[in-house]
């Protein structure tokens, strides 16, 4: 049975086509990648509408894709909060992606509401999530908070031009962060016990950096962040700690 499904540049691909494929593949599917499929709006497994009647018995949501470890939906601009990843029918009972490790929604229409919804409902039910990529998501804007992702190791928010404030907290295994968003004004990092290096360079609007309980941090590069004031790290203990290990200042 099929374990790895890649659908790339299928510009005529529509929701119903994906549904038909997944009903056959879903029992053992481990990796699903659907990229540059411009007609893709909300394949049934990601729909926010509860199936009814005969659809419910046929729905991928009825069983979930229990073995799916990798989900890539990048470069599908029609994907948005109202049309994707709500997964309402299974919330009360079990996670449809209990072993999901890698999620890539880069270059889609996902918004802050969608990201918050997904994480709030699945951070405990999909505890294996290790990689989250939200690059070039232009509908992400204002403030974004990501919290309590127990297995997360890598987060990329690269080139999300609408983001101004990012908070990441209580993610003990995060080792890689890409927060290079051109209009970012503040960064708050709390209890990231595995983070050793962070580079946020040439962010001309960055005014505030707060780092708390990130004891493994050894290198912080803020080169070119010209808006940072002289005392730009608010926790003096952290500032002393980083300085002693070779922080790169602007």
PDB file of C-alpha atoms in Angstrom:
ATOM      1  CA  UNK A   1       0.000   0.000   0.000  1.00  0.00           C
ATOM      2  CA  UNK A   2       1.049   3.575  -0.693  1.00  0.00           C
ATOM      3  CA  UNK A   3       3.163   5.235   2.027  1.00  0.00           C
ATOM      4  CA  UNK A   4       4.517   8.346   0.294  1.00  0.00           C
ATOM      5  CA  UNK A   5       2.365  10.538  -1.959  1.00  0.00           C
ATOM      6  CA  UNK A   6       3.758  13.590  -3.823  1.00  0.00           C
ATOM      7  CA  UNK A   7       1.530  15.782  -6.008  1.00  0.00           C
ATOM      8  CA  UNK A   8       3.559  18.686  -7.403  1.00  0.00           C
ATOM      9  CA  UNK A   9       2.448  21.368  -9.841  1.00  0.00           C
ATOM     10  CA  UNK A  10      -0.905  19.711 -10.474  1.00  0.00           C
ATOM     11  CA  UNK A  11      -2.597  22.947 -11.471  1.00  0.00           C
ATOM     12  CA  UNK A  12      -5.931  21.290 -12.259  1.00  0.00           C
ATOM     13  CA  UNK A  13      -6.037  19.329  -9.019  1.00  0.00           C
ATOM     14  CA  UNK A  14      -9.257  19.889  -7.108  1.00  0.00           C
ATOM     15  CA  UNK A  15     -10.498  18.897  -3.692  1.00  0.00           C
ATOM     16  CA  UNK A  16     -12.519  15.927  -4.848  1.00  0.00           C
ATOM     17  CA  UNK A  17      -9.549  14.391  -6.631  1.00  0.00           C
ATOM     18  CA  UNK A  18      -7.503  14.453  -3.432  1.00  0.00           C
ATOM     19  CA  UNK A  19     -10.355  12.964  -1.443  1.00  0.00           C
ATOM     20  CA  UNK A  20     -10.670  10.039  -3.841  1.00  0.00           C
ATOM     21  CA  UNK A  21      -6.943   9.322  -3.697  1.00  0.00           C
ATOM     22  CA  UNK A  22      -6.728   9.528   0.075  1.00  0.00           C
ATOM     23  CA  UNK A  23      -9.615   7.173   0.679  1.00  0.00           C
ATOM     24  CA  UNK A  24      -7.519   4.538  -1.014  1.00  0.00           C
ATOM     25  CA  UNK A  25      -4.147   5.549   0.470  1.00  0.00           C
ATOM     26  CA  UNK A  26      -4.928   6.680   3.990  1.00  0.00           C
ATOM     27  CA  UNK A  27      -4.545   3.412   5.967  1.00  0.00           C
ATOM     28  CA  UNK A  28      -0.728   3.440   5.793  1.00  0.00           C
ATOM     29  CA  UNK A  29       0.153   6.820   4.287  1.00  0.00           C
ATOM     30  CA  UNK A  30       3.152   8.315   6.097  1.00  0.00           C
ATOM     31  CA  UNK A  31       4.059  11.297   3.924  1.00  0.00           C
ATOM     32  CA  UNK A  32       1.771  13.605   1.941  1.00  0.00           C
ATOM     33  CA  UNK A  33       3.069  16.492  -0.168  1.00  0.00           C
ATOM     34  CA  UNK A  34       0.714  18.634  -2.261  1.00  0.00           C
ATOM     35  CA  UNK A  35       2.498  21.671  -3.695  1.00  0.00           C
ATOM     36  CA  UNK A  36       1.700  24.294  -6.334  1.00  0.00           C
ATOM     37  CA  UNK A  37      -1.773  22.913  -6.863  1.00  0.00           C
ATOM     38  CA  UNK A  38      -3.527  26.191  -7.470  1.00  0.00           C
ATOM     39  CA  UNK A  39      -7.085  24.858  -7.500  1.00  0.00           C
ATOM     40  CA  UNK A  40      -6.688  23.138  -4.139  1.00  0.00           C
ATOM     41  CA  UNK A  41      -8.970  24.731  -1.565  1.00  0.00           C
ATOM     42  CA  UNK A  42      -9.934  22.275   1.146  1.00  0.00           C
ATOM     43  CA  UNK A  43      -9.320  18.570   0.608  1.00  0.00           C
ATOM     44  CA  UNK A  44     -11.718  16.594   2.758  1.00  0.00           C
ATOM     45  CA  UNK A  45      -9.138  15.585   5.311  1.00  0.00           C
ATOM     46  CA  UNK A  46      -8.575  19.282   6.026  1.00  0.00           C
ATOM     47  CA  UNK A  47     -12.092  20.580   5.740  1.00  0.00           C
ATOM     48  CA  UNK A  48     -13.731  22.630   8.472  1.00  0.00           C
ATOM     49  CA  UNK A  49     -17.140  21.300   7.530  1.00  0.00           C
ATOM     50  CA  UNK A  50     -18.462  18.173   9.220  1.00  0.00           C
ATOM     51  CA  UNK A  51     -19.349  15.517   6.641  1.00  0.00           C
ATOM     52  CA  UNK A  52     -22.986  14.498   6.621  1.00  0.00           C
ATOM     53  CA  UNK A  53     -24.994  11.542   5.350  1.00  0.00           C
ATOM     54  CA  UNK A  54     -23.091   9.213   3.038  1.00  0.00           C
ATOM     55  CA  UNK A  55     -20.116  11.554   3.068  1.00  0.00           C
ATOM     56  CA  UNK A  56     -19.493  10.856   6.719  1.00  0.00           C
ATOM     57  CA  UNK A  57     -18.989   7.147   6.188  1.00  0.00           C
ATOM     58  CA  UNK A  58     -16.593   7.859   3.320  1.00  0.00           C
ATOM     59  CA  UNK A  59     -14.696  10.698   4.946  1.00  0.00           C
ATOM     60  CA  UNK A  60     -10.995  10.436   5.607  1.00  0.00           C
ATOM     61  CA  UNK A  61     -11.826  12.222   8.836  1.00  0.00           C
ATOM     62  CA  UNK A  62     -13.763   9.184  10.035  1.00  0.00           C
ATOM     63  CA  UNK A  63     -10.530   7.312  10.603  1.00  0.00           C
ATOM     64  CA  UNK A  64      -7.869  10.007  10.390  1.00  0.00           C
ATOM     65  CA  UNK A  65      -4.526   9.438   8.725  1.00  0.00           C
ATOM     66  CA  UNK A  66      -3.110   7.716  11.732  1.00  0.00           C
ATOM     67  CA  UNK A  67       0.384   7.110  10.392  1.00  0.00           C
ATOM     68  CA  UNK A  68       0.988  10.449   8.682  1.00  0.00           C
ATOM     69  CA  UNK A  69       4.332  11.839   9.822  1.00  0.00           C
ATOM     70  CA  UNK A  70       4.967  14.471   7.162  1.00  0.00           C
ATOM     71  CA  UNK A  71       2.447  16.914   5.708  1.00  0.00           C
ATOM     72  CA  UNK A  72       3.534  19.493   3.103  1.00  0.00           C
ATOM     73  CA  UNK A  73       0.955  21.858   1.631  1.00  0.00           C
ATOM     74  CA  UNK A  74       3.258  24.694   0.596  1.00  0.00           C
ATOM     75  CA  UNK A  75       2.620  27.032  -2.345  1.00  0.00           C
ATOM     76  CA  UNK A  76      -1.144  26.559  -2.326  1.00  0.00           C
ATOM     77  CA  UNK A  77      -2.391  30.154  -2.080  1.00  0.00           C
ATOM     78  CA  UNK A  78      -6.056  29.182  -1.715  1.00  0.00           C
ATOM     79  CA  UNK A  79      -5.454  27.472   1.605  1.00  0.00           C
ATOM     80  CA  UNK A  80      -6.819  29.711   4.357  1.00  0.00           C
ATOM     81  CA  UNK A  81      -8.308  29.634   7.847  1.00  0.00           C
ATOM     82  CA  UNK A  82     -11.902  29.066   6.763  1.00  0.00           C
ATOM     83  CA  UNK A  83     -10.985  26.276   4.409  1.00  0.00           C
ATOM     84  CA  UNK A  84      -8.229  24.208   5.990  1.00  0.00           C
ATOM     85  CA  UNK A  85      -6.857  22.343   8.988  1.00  0.00           C
ATOM     86  CA  UNK A  86      -9.824  22.829  11.300  1.00  0.00           C
ATOM     87  CA  UNK A  87     -10.505  19.104  11.569  1.00  0.00           C
ATOM     88  CA  UNK A  88     -13.510  19.763  13.784  1.00  0.00           C
ATOM     89  CA  UNK A  89     -15.207  16.331  13.511  1.00  0.00           C
ATOM     90  CA  UNK A  90     -12.409  14.485  15.309  1.00  0.00           C
ATOM     91  CA  UNK A  91     -11.430  17.016  17.956  1.00  0.00           C
ATOM     92  CA  UNK A  92     -13.567  15.573  20.713  1.00  0.00           C
ATOM     93  CA  UNK A  93     -12.270  12.029  20.359  1.00  0.00           C
ATOM     94  CA  UNK A  94      -8.812  11.643  18.872  1.00  0.00           C
ATOM     95  CA  UNK A  95      -6.207  13.442  16.816  1.00  0.00           C
ATOM     96  CA  UNK A  96      -6.263  12.727  13.098  1.00  0.00           C
ATOM     97  CA  UNK A  97      -2.466  13.166  13.038  1.00  0.00           C
ATOM     98  CA  UNK A  98      -1.264  11.527  16.278  1.00  0.00           C
ATOM     99  CA  UNK A  99       2.303  10.970  15.016  1.00  0.00           C
ATOM    100  CA  UNK A 100       2.712  14.036  12.771  1.00  0.00           C
ATOM    101  CA  UNK A 101       6.340  15.239  12.926  1.00  0.00           C
ATOM    102  CA  UNK A 102       6.745  17.707  10.040  1.00  0.00           C
ATOM    103  CA  UNK A 103       4.230  20.351   8.926  1.00  0.00           C
ATOM    104  CA  UNK A 104       4.937  22.811   6.097  1.00  0.00           C
ATOM    105  CA  UNK A 105       2.359  25.486   5.246  1.00  0.00           C
ATOM    106  CA  UNK A 106       4.758  27.922   3.593  1.00  0.00           C
ATOM    107  CA  UNK A 107       3.464  30.269   0.876  1.00  0.00           C
ATOM    108  CA  UNK A 108      -0.169  29.604   1.718  1.00  0.00           C
ATOM    109  CA  UNK A 109      -2.983  31.854   2.878  1.00  0.00           C
ATOM    110  CA  UNK A 110      -2.863  30.674   6.486  1.00  0.00           C
ATOM    111  CA  UNK A 111      -3.554  33.322   9.124  1.00  0.00           C
ATOM    112  CA  UNK A 112      -2.796  33.805  12.820  1.00  0.00           C
ATOM    113  CA  UNK A 113      -6.199  32.320  13.674  1.00  0.00           C
ATOM    114  CA  UNK A 114      -5.440  29.118  11.796  1.00  0.00           C
ATOM    115  CA  UNK A 115      -2.033  28.648  13.400  1.00  0.00           C
ATOM    116  CA  UNK A 116      -3.419  29.302  16.879  1.00  0.00           C
ATOM    117  CA  UNK A 117      -6.369  26.991  16.273  1.00  0.00           C
ATOM    118  CA  UNK A 118      -4.181  24.169  15.069  1.00  0.00           C
ATOM    119  CA  UNK A 119      -1.712  24.452  17.919  1.00  0.00           C
ATOM    120  CA  UNK A 120      -4.302  24.905  20.658  1.00  0.00           C
ATOM    121  CA  UNK A 121      -6.204  21.820  19.561  1.00  0.00           C
ATOM    122  CA  UNK A 122      -3.343  19.550  18.589  1.00  0.00           C
ATOM    123  CA  UNK A 123      -0.299  20.394  20.683  1.00  0.00           C
ATOM    124  CA  UNK A 124      -1.332  17.729  23.194  1.00  0.00           C
ATOM    125  CA  UNK A 125      -2.933  15.356  20.698  1.00  0.00           C
ATOM    126  CA  UNK A 126      -0.114  15.572  18.168  1.00  0.00           C
ATOM    127  CA  UNK A 127       2.791  15.699  20.598  1.00  0.00           C
ATOM    128  CA  UNK A 128       5.377  14.509  18.060  1.00  0.00           C
ATOM    129  CA  UNK A 129       5.496  17.699  15.946  1.00  0.00           C
ATOM    130  CA  UNK A 130       9.193  18.468  15.391  1.00  0.00           C
ATOM    131  CA  UNK A 131       9.283  20.833  12.417  1.00  0.00           C
ATOM    132  CA  UNK A 132       6.941  23.728  11.638  1.00  0.00           C
ATOM    133  CA  UNK A 133       7.518  25.843   8.513  1.00  0.00           C
ATOM    134  CA  UNK A 134       5.429  28.958   7.912  1.00  0.00           C
ATOM    135  CA  UNK A 135       7.636  30.826   5.449  1.00  0.00           C
ATOM    136  CA  UNK A 136       6.325  33.598   3.179  1.00  0.00           C
ATOM    137  CA  UNK A 137       2.862  33.482   4.758  1.00  0.00           C
ATOM    138  CA  UNK A 138       1.695  37.003   4.063  1.00  0.00           C
ATOM    139  CA  UNK A 139      -1.555  36.692   6.026  1.00  0.00           C
ATOM    140  CA  UNK A 140       0.356  36.121   9.245  1.00  0.00           C
ATOM    141  CA  UNK A 141       0.356  39.567  10.821  1.00  0.00           C
ATOM    142  CA  UNK A 142       0.690  41.503  14.068  1.00  0.00           C
ATOM    143  CA  UNK A 143       1.468  39.258  17.045  1.00  0.00           C
ATOM    144  CA  UNK A 144       2.035  35.499  16.951  1.00  0.00           C
ATOM    145  CA  UNK A 145       2.505  33.357  20.066  1.00  0.00           C
ATOM    146  CA  UNK A 146       3.586  29.720  19.948  1.00  0.00           C
ATOM    147  CA  UNK A 147       3.611  27.898  23.261  1.00  0.00           C
ATOM    148  CA  UNK A 148       4.105  24.460  24.819  1.00  0.00           C
ATOM    149  CA  UNK A 149       5.127  22.353  21.836  1.00  0.00           C
ATOM    150  CA  UNK A 150       6.929  19.525  23.635  1.00  0.00           C
ATOM    151  CA  UNK A 151       8.773  17.968  20.672  1.00  0.00           C
ATOM    152  CA  UNK A 152       9.306  21.015  18.429  1.00  0.00           C
ATOM    153  CA  UNK A 153      12.909  21.276  17.223  1.00  0.00           C
ATOM    154  CA  UNK A 154      12.710  23.660  14.267  1.00  0.00           C
ATOM    155  CA  UNK A 155      10.545  26.712  13.516  1.00  0.00           C
ATOM    156  CA  UNK A 156      10.806  28.924  10.445  1.00  0.00           C
ATOM    157  CA  UNK A 157       8.843  32.153  10.013  1.00  0.00           C
ATOM    158  CA  UNK A 158      11.149  33.505   7.330  1.00  0.00           C
ATOM    159  CA  UNK A 159       9.819  36.428   5.264  1.00  0.00           C
ATOM    160  CA  UNK A 160       6.427  36.692   6.961  1.00  0.00           C
ATOM    161  CA  UNK A 161       6.338  40.412   6.277  1.00  0.00           C
ATOM    162  CA  UNK A 162       3.198  41.148   8.329  1.00  0.00           C
ATOM    163  CA  UNK A 163       4.569  39.829  11.624  1.00  0.00           C
ATOM    164  CA  UNK A 164       5.652  42.460  14.151  1.00  0.00           C
ATOM    165  CA  UNK A 165       5.786  40.577  17.468  1.00  0.00           C
ATOM    166  CA  UNK A 166       6.784  36.920  17.951  1.00  0.00           C
ATOM    167  CA  UNK A 167       6.651  35.006  21.236  1.00  0.00           C
ATOM    168  CA  UNK A 168       7.931  31.455  21.593  1.00  0.00           C
ATOM    169  CA  UNK A 169       7.765  29.813  25.001  1.00  0.00           C
ATOM    170  CA  UNK A 170       8.013  26.469  26.792  1.00  0.00           C
ATOM    171  CA  UNK A 171       9.412  24.522  23.838  1.00  0.00           C
ATOM    172  CA  UNK A 172      12.294  22.674  25.500  1.00  0.00           C
ATOM    173  CA  UNK A 173      13.715  20.976  22.400  1.00  0.00           C
ATOM    174  CA  UNK A 174      13.831  23.880  19.912  1.00  0.00           C
ATOM    175  CA  UNK A 175      17.290  24.034  18.317  1.00  0.00           C
ATOM    176  CA  UNK A 176      16.648  26.068  15.159  1.00  0.00           C
ATOM    177  CA  UNK A 177      14.733  29.340  14.783  1.00  0.00           C
ATOM    178  CA  UNK A 178      14.404  31.498  11.687  1.00  0.00           C
ATOM    179  CA  UNK A 179      12.705  34.747  12.699  1.00  0.00           C
ATOM    180  CA  UNK A 180      13.994  36.905   9.867  1.00  0.00           C
ATOM    181  CA  UNK A 181      10.791  38.815   9.203  1.00  0.00           C
ATOM    182  CA  UNK A 182      11.540  42.234   7.756  1.00  0.00           C
ATOM    183  CA  UNK A 183       9.039  44.188   9.872  1.00  0.00           C
ATOM    184  CA  UNK A 184       9.594  42.389  13.172  1.00  0.00           C
ATOM    185  CA  UNK A 185       9.612  44.783  16.171  1.00  0.00           C
ATOM    186  CA  UNK A 186       9.925  42.461  19.172  1.00  0.00           C
ATOM    187  CA  UNK A 187      11.003  38.926  20.049  1.00  0.00           C
ATOM    188  CA  UNK A 188      10.254  37.156  23.322  1.00  0.00           C
ATOM    189  CA  UNK A 189      11.788  33.742  24.003  1.00  0.00           C
ATOM    190  CA  UNK A 190      11.047  31.865  27.227  1.00  0.00           C
ATOM    191  CA  UNK A 191      12.148  28.421  28.408  1.00  0.00           C
ATOM    192  CA  UNK A 192      13.847  27.197  25.247  1.00  0.00           C
ATOM    193  CA  UNK A 193      16.297  24.914  26.954  1.00  0.00           C
ATOM    194  CA  UNK A 194      17.979  23.488  23.846  1.00  0.00           C
ATOM    195  CA  UNK A 195      18.441  26.698  21.823  1.00  0.00           C
ATOM    196  CA  UNK A 196      22.153  27.465  21.377  1.00  0.00           C
ATOM    197  CA  UNK A 197      22.244  29.942  18.480  1.00  0.00           C
ATOM    198  CA  UNK A 198      19.930  32.655  17.204  1.00  0.00           C
ATOM    199  CA  UNK A 199      20.503  35.015  14.301  1.00  0.00           C
ATOM    200  CA  UNK A 200      18.138  37.926  13.635  1.00  0.00           C
ATOM    201  CA  UNK A 201      20.133  40.141  11.305  1.00  0.00           C
ATOM    202  CA  UNK A 202      19.332  43.286   9.334  1.00  0.00           C
ATOM    203  CA  UNK A 203      15.921  43.739  10.970  1.00  0.00           C
ATOM    204  CA  UNK A 204      15.789  47.510  10.955  1.00  0.00           C
ATOM    205  CA  UNK A 205      12.515  47.711  12.917  1.00  0.00           C
ATOM    206  CA  UNK A 206      13.532  45.377  15.759  1.00  0.00           C
ATOM    207  CA  UNK A 207      13.285  47.342  19.029  1.00  0.00           C
ATOM    208  CA  UNK A 208      12.960  44.735  21.776  1.00  0.00           C
ATOM    209  CA  UNK A 209      14.489  41.355  22.592  1.00  0.00           C
ATOM    210  CA  UNK A 210      13.524  39.507  25.759  1.00  0.00           C
ATOM    211  CA  UNK A 211      15.153  36.178  26.549  1.00  0.00           C
ATOM    212  CA  UNK A 212      14.312  34.258  29.717  1.00  0.00           C
ATOM    213  CA  UNK A 213      15.441  30.804  30.856  1.00  0.00           C
ATOM    214  CA  UNK A 214      17.302  29.913  27.650  1.00  0.00           C
ATOM    215  CA  UNK A 215      20.334  28.575  29.461  1.00  0.00           C
ATOM    216  CA  UNK A 216      21.957  26.824  26.496  1.00  0.00           C
ATOM    217  CA  UNK A 217      22.097  29.982  24.353  1.00  0.00           C
ATOM    218  CA  UNK A 218      25.681  30.693  23.297  1.00  0.00           C
ATOM    219  CA  UNK A 219      25.425  32.966  20.277  1.00  0.00           C
ATOM    220  CA  UNK A 220      22.965  35.751  19.514  1.00  0.00           C
ATOM    221  CA  UNK A 221      23.581  37.733  16.328  1.00  0.00           C
ATOM    222  CA  UNK A 222      21.673  41.005  15.898  1.00  0.00           C
ATOM    223  CA  UNK A 223      23.922  42.527  13.270  1.00  0.00           C
ATOM    224  CA  UNK A 224      22.282  45.414  11.457  1.00  0.00           C
ATOM    225  CA  UNK A 225      19.330  45.740  13.857  1.00  0.00           C
ATOM    226  CA  UNK A 226      19.840  49.475  14.141  1.00  0.00           C
ATOM    227  CA  UNK A 227      16.630  50.265  16.086  1.00  0.00           C
ATOM    228  CA  UNK A 228      17.705  48.295  19.168  1.00  0.00           C
ATOM    229  CA  UNK A 229      18.442  50.596  22.128  1.00  0.00           C
ATOM    230  CA  UNK A 230      21.721  50.304  24.105  1.00  0.00           C
ATOM    231  CA  UNK A 231      20.133  48.019  26.711  1.00  0.00           C
ATOM    232  CA  UNK A 232      18.275  45.954  24.178  1.00  0.00           C
ATOM    233  CA  UNK A 233      18.018  42.739  26.210  1.00  0.00           C
ATOM    234  CA  UNK A 234      15.668  43.348  29.126  1.00  0.00           C
ATOM    235  CA  UNK A 235      17.006  40.628  31.418  1.00  0.00           C
ATOM    236  CA  UNK A 236      20.450  41.657  32.689  1.00  0.00           C
ATOM    237  CA  UNK A 237      21.229  38.137  33.880  1.00  0.00           C
ATOM    238  CA  UNK A 238      20.658  36.804  30.390  1.00  0.00           C
ATOM    239  CA  UNK A 239      22.686  39.638  28.884  1.00  0.00           C
ATOM    240  CA  UNK A 240      25.629  38.814  31.146  1.00  0.00           C
ATOM    241  CA  UNK A 241      25.297  35.131  30.381  1.00  0.00           C
ATOM    242  CA  UNK A 242      25.290  35.650  26.623  1.00  0.00           C
ATOM    243  CA  UNK A 243      28.138  38.165  26.721  1.00  0.00           C
ATOM    244  CA  UNK A 244      30.337  35.685  28.540  1.00  0.00           C
ATOM    245  CA  UNK A 245      29.843  33.225  25.702  1.00  0.00           C
ATOM    246  CA  UNK A 246      30.508  35.557  22.795  1.00  0.00           C
ATOM    247  CA  UNK A 247      27.347  37.340  21.787  1.00  0.00           C
ATOM    248  CA  UNK A 248      27.594  39.207  18.487  1.00  0.00           C
ATOM    249  CA  UNK A 249      26.224  42.723  19.016  1.00  0.00           C
ATOM    250  CA  UNK A 250      25.047  45.146  16.367  1.00  0.00           C
TER     251      UNK A 250
END
